[in-house]
Coordinates of C-alpha atoms (C1' of nucleotides) in Angstrom, one line a residue:
Chain A
M1 CA 0.2 -0.2 -0.3
N2 CA 1.2 3.1 -1.0
Y3 CA -0.9 6.6 -1.1
K4 CA 0.3 10.1 -0.4
D5 CA -1.2 12.1 2.6
S6 CA -3.1 14.0 -0.3
E7 CA -4.9 10.4 -1.7
F8 CA -5.5 10.3 1.9
Q9 CA -7.6 13.4 2.0
A10 CA -9.2 12.9 -1.7
F11 CA -10.3 9.6 0.0
S12 CA -11.7 11.6 2.7
H13 CA -12.8 14.5 1.2
Q14 CA -14.4 11.8 -1.2
I15 CA -16.2 10.1 1.1
L16 CA -17.4 13.4 2.8
F17 CA -19.1 14.6 -0.1
W18 CA -20.6 12.0 -0.9
Y19 CA -22.6 11.5 2.4
R20 CA -24.2 14.5 2.0
S21 CA -26.0 13.6 -0.3
N22 CA -27.1 10.4 1.2
P23 CA -27.0 10.3 4.7
R24 CA -29.3 7.6 6.7
D25 CA -31.4 9.6 8.5
L26 CA -31.2 7.4 11.9
P27 CA -33.5 8.2 14.8
W28 CA -30.1 8.7 17.1
R29 CA -28.5 10.7 14.2
G30 CA -28.0 14.5 15.6
T31 CA -27.8 14.4 19.1
Q32 CA -24.7 14.1 21.1
D33 CA -26.5 12.6 23.9
P34 CA -23.9 9.6 25.0
Y35 CA -26.4 7.6 26.4
K36 CA -27.9 7.0 23.1
I37 CA -25.4 7.4 21.5
W38 CA -24.1 4.1 23.3
L39 CA -27.6 2.6 22.9
S40 CA -27.5 2.3 19.6
E41 CA -24.2 1.0 19.1
I42 CA -24.4 -1.2 21.3
I43 CA -28.3 -2.7 19.8
L44 CA -25.8 -2.5 16.1
Q45 CA -22.6 -4.6 17.4
Q46 CA -23.8 -7.5 15.0
T47 CA -26.9 -6.1 14.2
R48 CA -28.8 -4.5 11.2
V49 CA -30.2 -1.8 11.2
A50 CA -33.7 -2.5 10.5
Q51 CA -33.5 -5.7 12.1
G52 CA -32.6 -3.3 15.7
L53 CA -34.6 -0.6 14.6
P54 CA -37.3 -1.2 16.7
Y55 CA -34.9 -2.5 19.5
Y56 CA -34.1 1.2 19.8
Y57 CA -37.1 2.6 20.0
K58 CA -38.4 0.1 22.5
F59 CA -35.3 0.6 25.2
V60 CA -35.3 4.4 25.1
N61 CA -39.1 5.0 25.7
Q62 CA -38.9 1.9 28.2
Y63 CA -35.0 3.8 30.0
P64 CA -35.1 7.6 28.4
T65 CA -31.7 7.7 30.4
V66 CA -29.1 5.7 32.1
K67 CA -30.8 5.9 35.8
D68 CA -33.8 4.4 34.1
L69 CA -31.9 1.2 33.0
A70 CA -29.6 0.9 35.5
L71 CA -32.7 1.2 38.3
A72 CA -34.5 -1.7 36.1
P73 CA -35.1 -6.2 36.8
Q74 CA -32.3 -7.5 34.8
E75 CA -34.9 -9.7 34.1
E76 CA -36.9 -6.6 32.4
V77 CA -33.8 -5.8 30.3
L78 CA -33.5 -9.4 29.0
R79 CA -37.5 -9.2 28.6
L80 CA -36.7 -5.8 25.9
W81 CA -33.6 -7.9 23.9
Q82 CA -35.9 -11.0 23.1
G83 CA -35.6 -11.7 20.1
L84 CA -32.0 -9.8 19.3
G85 CA -30.0 -12.6 20.1
Y86 CA -25.7 -12.3 21.4
Y87 CA -27.7 -11.8 24.4
S88 CA -24.5 -10.8 27.2
R89 CA -24.8 -7.1 25.2
A90 CA -28.4 -6.4 27.0
R91 CA -26.5 -7.9 30.6
N92 CA -23.2 -5.7 29.5
L93 CA -25.8 -2.8 29.1
H94 CA -27.1 -3.2 32.2
S95 CA -24.3 -4.0 34.5
C96 CA -23.1 -0.9 32.5
A97 CA -26.4 1.7 33.3
I98 CA -25.5 0.7 37.4
Y99 CA -21.7 1.1 37.4
I100 CA -22.3 4.5 35.5
Y101 CA -24.8 5.6 37.6
K102 CA -23.3 4.6 40.6
E103 CA -19.8 5.5 40.5
L104 CA -19.3 7.9 38.1
D105 CA -22.5 10.2 38.8
G106 CA -24.5 9.3 36.1
K107 CA -22.1 10.0 34.1
F108 CA -20.7 8.6 30.7
P109 CA -16.8 8.6 30.6
T110 CA -16.0 11.7 27.9
S111 CA -12.9 9.7 26.0
Y112 CA -11.9 6.8 24.1
E113 CA -9.6 5.6 27.1
G114 CA -12.2 6.4 29.1
L115 CA -15.6 4.9 27.3
L116 CA -13.1 1.9 26.1
K117 CA -13.7 0.4 30.0
L118 CA -17.0 -0.4 30.2
K119 CA -18.2 -3.9 29.5
G120 CA -19.2 -4.6 26.2
V121 CA -18.3 -0.8 24.2
G122 CA -14.0 -2.0 22.6
S123 CA -12.4 -0.1 20.1
Y124 CA -15.7 0.3 17.4
T125 CA -18.2 1.3 19.7
A126 CA -15.7 3.4 22.1
S127 CA -15.0 5.7 19.0
A128 CA -18.1 5.8 17.8
I129 CA -19.5 7.1 21.2
A130 CA -16.0 9.4 21.5
S131 CA -16.4 10.8 18.2
F132 CA -19.8 11.7 17.8
A133 CA -20.9 13.1 21.3
F134 CA -17.5 14.5 22.3
G135 CA -15.8 15.3 18.8
E136 CA -12.6 12.9 19.3
A137 CA -10.6 11.8 16.8
K138 CA -11.3 8.3 17.4
A139 CA -11.8 6.3 14.1
V140 CA -14.2 3.8 13.9
V141 CA -13.7 0.2 12.5
D142 CA -16.7 -2.0 11.5
G143 CA -17.2 -4.1 8.5
N144 CA -18.3 -1.5 6.2
V145 CA -15.1 0.0 7.1
F146 CA -13.4 -3.2 6.5
R147 CA -15.2 -3.6 3.0
V148 CA -14.8 -0.3 1.9
L149 CA -10.8 0.5 2.8
A150 CA -10.0 -3.1 1.8
R151 CA -11.8 -2.3 -1.4
Y152 CA -10.8 1.2 -2.3
F153 CA -7.2 0.9 -0.7
G154 CA -6.5 -2.6 -2.5
I155 CA -5.7 -4.3 1.2
E156 CA -5.8 -8.4 1.1
T157 CA -5.4 -9.0 4.8
D158 CA -7.7 -11.4 6.4
I159 CA -10.3 -8.8 7.7
A160 CA -11.0 -11.7 10.5
S161 CA -7.2 -12.1 11.7
S162 CA -5.7 -9.6 14.6
K163 CA -3.9 -8.7 12.2
A164 CA -6.0 -6.7 10.7
K165 CA -7.8 -4.9 12.9
K166 CA -4.3 -3.4 14.2
E167 CA -4.5 -2.5 10.3
F168 CA -6.6 -1.1 9.1
E169 CA -7.6 1.0 12.8
S170 CA -4.4 2.4 12.0
L171 CA -5.6 3.4 8.2
A172 CA -8.8 4.6 9.4
N173 CA -7.2 6.7 11.8
K174 CA -4.5 8.7 9.4
I175 CA -7.2 9.9 7.1
I176 CA -10.0 10.5 9.3
P177 CA -10.2 14.0 9.3
Q178 CA -9.0 16.2 12.8
D179 CA -12.0 18.9 12.6
E180 CA -14.6 16.4 11.5
P181 CA -14.2 13.0 13.1
G182 CA -17.6 12.2 14.0
E183 CA -19.1 12.6 10.8
F184 CA -16.6 11.2 9.2
N185 CA -17.0 8.1 10.6
Q186 CA -20.6 8.2 10.1
A187 CA -20.2 9.4 6.2
I188 CA -17.9 6.9 5.9
M189 CA -19.9 3.5 7.6
D190 CA -23.1 5.2 5.8
F191 CA -20.8 4.8 2.2
G192 CA -20.4 1.1 3.3
S193 CA -23.8 0.3 4.2
R194 CA -25.8 1.4 1.2
Q195 CA -22.8 2.3 -1.4
C196 CA -20.1 -0.5 -1.4
V197 CA -22.5 -3.3 -0.1
P198 CA -20.9 -6.7 0.4
L199 CA -22.5 -7.8 -2.7
N200 CA -23.3 -6.6 -6.5
P201 CA -21.9 -2.9 -5.2
D202 CA -22.7 -0.5 -7.8
C203 CA -19.8 0.3 -8.9
E204 CA -21.1 2.4 -12.0
S205 CA -22.6 5.2 -10.2
C206 CA -20.0 5.3 -7.3
P207 CA -18.2 8.6 -7.3
L208 CA -14.8 6.9 -6.0
S209 CA -14.8 4.9 -8.7
G210 CA -12.4 6.3 -10.8
S211 CA -9.2 6.0 -8.1
C212 CA -10.9 2.1 -6.1
F213 CA -8.0 -0.4 -6.9
A214 CA -10.5 -2.8 -6.3
K215 CA -12.9 -1.2 -9.4
Q216 CA -9.7 -0.5 -10.9
Q217 CA -8.5 -3.9 -10.5
N218 CA -11.7 -5.7 -11.2
M219 CA -11.1 -7.7 -8.0
V220 CA -14.6 -5.8 -6.3
K221 CA -15.9 -9.7 -5.7
E222 CA -12.3 -10.7 -4.2
L223 CA -12.1 -7.9 -1.1
P224 CA -12.4 -7.6 1.5
V225 CA -10.7 -11.0 1.9
K226 CA -12.3 -13.4 4.4
I227 CA -11.4 -16.7 5.3
N228 CA -14.3 -17.7 7.2
K229 CA -13.1 -20.7 10.2
V230 CA -16.1 -20.9 12.4
K231 CA -16.7 -25.2 12.7
V232 CA -20.4 -25.2 13.5
K233 CA -21.4 -27.6 16.1
E234 CA -24.7 -30.2 15.7
R235 CA -26.7 -30.9 19.0
N236 CA -29.9 -32.5 19.5
L237 CA -32.3 -30.9 22.2
H238 CA -35.1 -32.9 23.7
Y239 CA -37.3 -30.2 25.7
Y240 CA -39.9 -31.0 28.3
V241 CA -43.2 -28.7 28.7
V242 CA -44.1 -30.2 32.1
K243 CA -47.4 -28.3 33.4
C244 CA -49.4 -29.0 36.5
G245 CA -52.4 -27.4 36.7
N246 CA -51.4 -23.5 35.2
E247 CA -47.7 -23.8 36.2
W248 CA -45.2 -25.0 33.8
V249 CA -41.8 -25.9 35.2
W250 CA -38.8 -23.5 33.5
K251 CA -35.5 -22.8 33.4
K252 CA -32.9 -20.4 33.4
R253 CA -30.8 -21.3 31.5
T254 CA -26.9 -21.0 33.6
S255 CA -23.5 -19.6 31.9
G256 CA -21.0 -21.5 29.9
D257 CA -23.4 -21.8 27.2
I258 CA -25.9 -20.1 24.7
W259 CA -28.4 -18.1 26.3
E260 CA -27.4 -17.0 29.8
G261 CA -29.9 -15.5 32.0
L262 CA -32.9 -16.3 29.4
F263 CA -35.9 -18.7 30.5
D264 CA -35.7 -22.5 28.5
F265 CA -37.7 -25.9 30.2
P266 CA -35.9 -28.9 31.0
L267 CA -33.5 -30.0 28.5
S268 CA -32.1 -33.9 27.9
E269 CA -29.3 -33.3 25.1
K270 CA -28.6 -36.5 24.2
E271 CA -24.4 -35.4 23.1
K272 CA -24.7 -33.6 26.5
P273 CA -26.3 -36.3 28.9
T274 CA -27.9 -34.0 31.4
K275 CA -29.4 -35.5 34.8
A276 CA -32.1 -37.7 34.3
H277 CA -35.6 -35.8 35.1
P278 CA -37.1 -37.6 38.0
W279 CA -40.8 -37.0 36.1
E280 CA -42.2 -40.6 37.4
D281 CA -41.2 -39.3 40.9
F282 CA -44.2 -37.2 40.5
E283 CA -46.5 -39.7 38.7
A284 CA -46.0 -37.3 35.8
E285 CA -47.9 -38.2 32.5
E286 CA -47.3 -37.6 28.9
I287 CA -49.5 -35.8 27.3
Q288 CA -48.0 -36.0 23.8
E289 CA -44.8 -36.0 21.5
Y290 CA -44.8 -33.2 19.3
P291 CA -43.7 -34.1 16.0
K292 CA -42.8 -31.2 14.9
K293 CA -38.7 -31.3 14.9
Y294 CA -37.4 -27.4 15.2
R295 CA -34.2 -26.1 13.1
H296 CA -32.8 -24.0 14.2
I297 CA -29.3 -22.3 13.6
L298 CA -26.6 -19.9 15.1
S299 CA -23.5 -18.9 13.4
H300 CA -21.1 -21.2 15.0
Q301 CA -24.3 -24.5 16.2
K302 CA -26.8 -26.1 14.6
L303 CA -29.6 -27.3 16.8
N304 CA -32.3 -30.2 16.7
A305 CA -34.8 -29.5 18.9
T306 CA -38.1 -31.7 20.0
F307 CA -40.3 -31.2 22.3
S308 CA -43.0 -33.0 24.7
E309 CA -45.3 -32.6 27.2
L310 CA -46.0 -34.1 30.6
E311 CA -48.8 -33.2 32.5
I312 CA -48.3 -33.5 36.6
P313 CA -51.8 -34.2 38.8
Q314 CA -52.5 -31.6 40.7
K315 CA -51.7 -33.4 44.3
N316 CA -47.8 -33.8 43.5
K317 CA -47.9 -29.7 43.1
E318 CA -46.0 -29.0 46.4
K319 CA -43.7 -31.9 45.6
L320 CA -43.2 -31.1 41.9
A321 CA -42.5 -27.4 43.6
A322 CA -39.9 -28.7 46.7
W323 CA -37.9 -30.2 43.6
C324 CA -37.9 -27.1 41.4
E325 CA -36.2 -25.2 43.8
E326 CA -34.3 -27.4 45.0
E327 CA -33.0 -27.9 41.5
G328 CA -32.7 -24.5 40.5
F329 CA -36.1 -24.9 38.4
L330 CA -39.1 -22.0 38.4
L331 CA -42.8 -22.8 38.2
V332 CA -44.9 -20.6 36.4
N333 CA -48.0 -19.1 36.2
E334 CA -49.6 -19.8 32.6
E335 CA -49.9 -15.8 32.3
Q336 CA -46.3 -14.7 33.3
I337 CA -44.9 -16.5 30.5
D338 CA -45.0 -13.1 28.6
Y339 CA -42.7 -12.1 31.3
L340 CA -40.1 -14.8 30.8
A341 CA -36.8 -13.5 27.9
K342 CA -36.6 -16.5 26.2
P343 CA -34.7 -18.1 22.8
K344 CA -36.3 -17.1 19.2
L345 CA -36.5 -21.0 19.1
I346 CA -38.3 -21.4 22.3
V347 CA -40.9 -18.5 21.5
N348 CA -41.1 -20.0 17.9
F349 CA -42.1 -23.4 20.5
L350 CA -44.9 -21.5 22.2
T351 CA -45.9 -19.4 19.1
D352 CA -47.2 -22.8 17.4
Q353 CA -48.8 -23.2 20.7
G354 CA -50.6 -20.0 20.4
I355 CA -49.2 -18.6 23.5
Chain B
dC1 C1' -27.9 -23.2 1.8
dT2 C1' -24.2 -18.2 2.2
dC3 C1' -23.8 -14.0 4.0
dC4 C1' -23.5 -10.5 7.2
dC5 C1' -21.6 -8.2 12.0
dG6 C1' -18.3 -6.0 18.1
dT7 C1' -16.6 -8.2 22.4
dG8 C1' -14.6 -10.8 25.9
dG9 C1' -13.0 -15.1 27.7
dT10 C1' -8.7 -17.1 27.4
Chain C
dA1 C1' -4.0 -15.5 18.3
dC2 C1' -8.3 -18.1 18.3
dC3 C1' -12.9 -18.8 19.5
dA4 C1' -17.7 -18.6 21.4
dC5 C1' -21.3 -15.9 21.3
dG6 C1' -27.7 -15.6 17.5
dG7 C1' -30.5 -13.6 14.9
dG8 C1' -32.4 -12.6 9.7
dA9 C1' -31.5 -11.3 4.9
dG10 C1' -30.6 -12.9 0.5

DNA sequence: CTCCCGTGGT
DNA sequence: ACCACGGGAG
């Protein structure tokens, strides 16, 4: 890569020029409130804008300030996050809010370095907040920026590697205009999401195509280079939907697996034998095994789930309640089910049951 | 099916 | 340096 400062400047200028006619209209644009910016950025991590938008509205309405979020119960925050995935984001969001409210007098850190100390805030998010809210000249490097820079400057480093992160951050920080870093950060990300899109970008309409390495070298399809080496684990889950009158048996998922903090049912997994569930002790009657198989795909796991329904006679309710208490299960009234934060797979199952 | 996407733990 | 972590769109 051999570019002069003047060529970097020309690039930045063109990106900013493009942005003036093509900005995305996002609800947090124009605000300087670090809380709202932080909220939107955490929601948008690994998430498309269209998918994240309704969650952003739900969160700002329910928690207009960091104090409101800090005072909310974690279960409520997770329930509001339900369906968005990567649930550690919601847990970190909530614990950060508590930290900021209690330890920082409700005030956000005002520098990149300070922001970086917040759980769930890495270099991308710290740069975004620092530049949008405080005008600090730190360049954001998200998927859009990787793509735009790799194509325009012809960088062939595998963007999944840790080397690439340093290389692209260093380049982006060299390019970013010191006098309007926030504007430039928004501009390059919008350019990536609307013009320099991942598949089949319309280079003919792109004002930067004349000086774009990928376009000139016919390498638009090859850049950025991304070597994917995620191996997908297949898992077979069998859920027991155990009912006793109006009460269902639920399990709050613990750490060390997917969906931490969310609720699902007692589970038996072939490859990972769990303790046998003593439904016989409660004279459970198997009502049915649902014929439908639920296939749920995560980035790193393929889940095949089946469900069976068990009914426990009311007379054994006390005994069941005691067992649940001991084993970390919960008895939840049918009306309360909606309030539990559940993985999409469980929501899909319940929807099929008309719940 | 394939692709997209930031952070944290180790 | 590497891998775990969800869900949606094409």
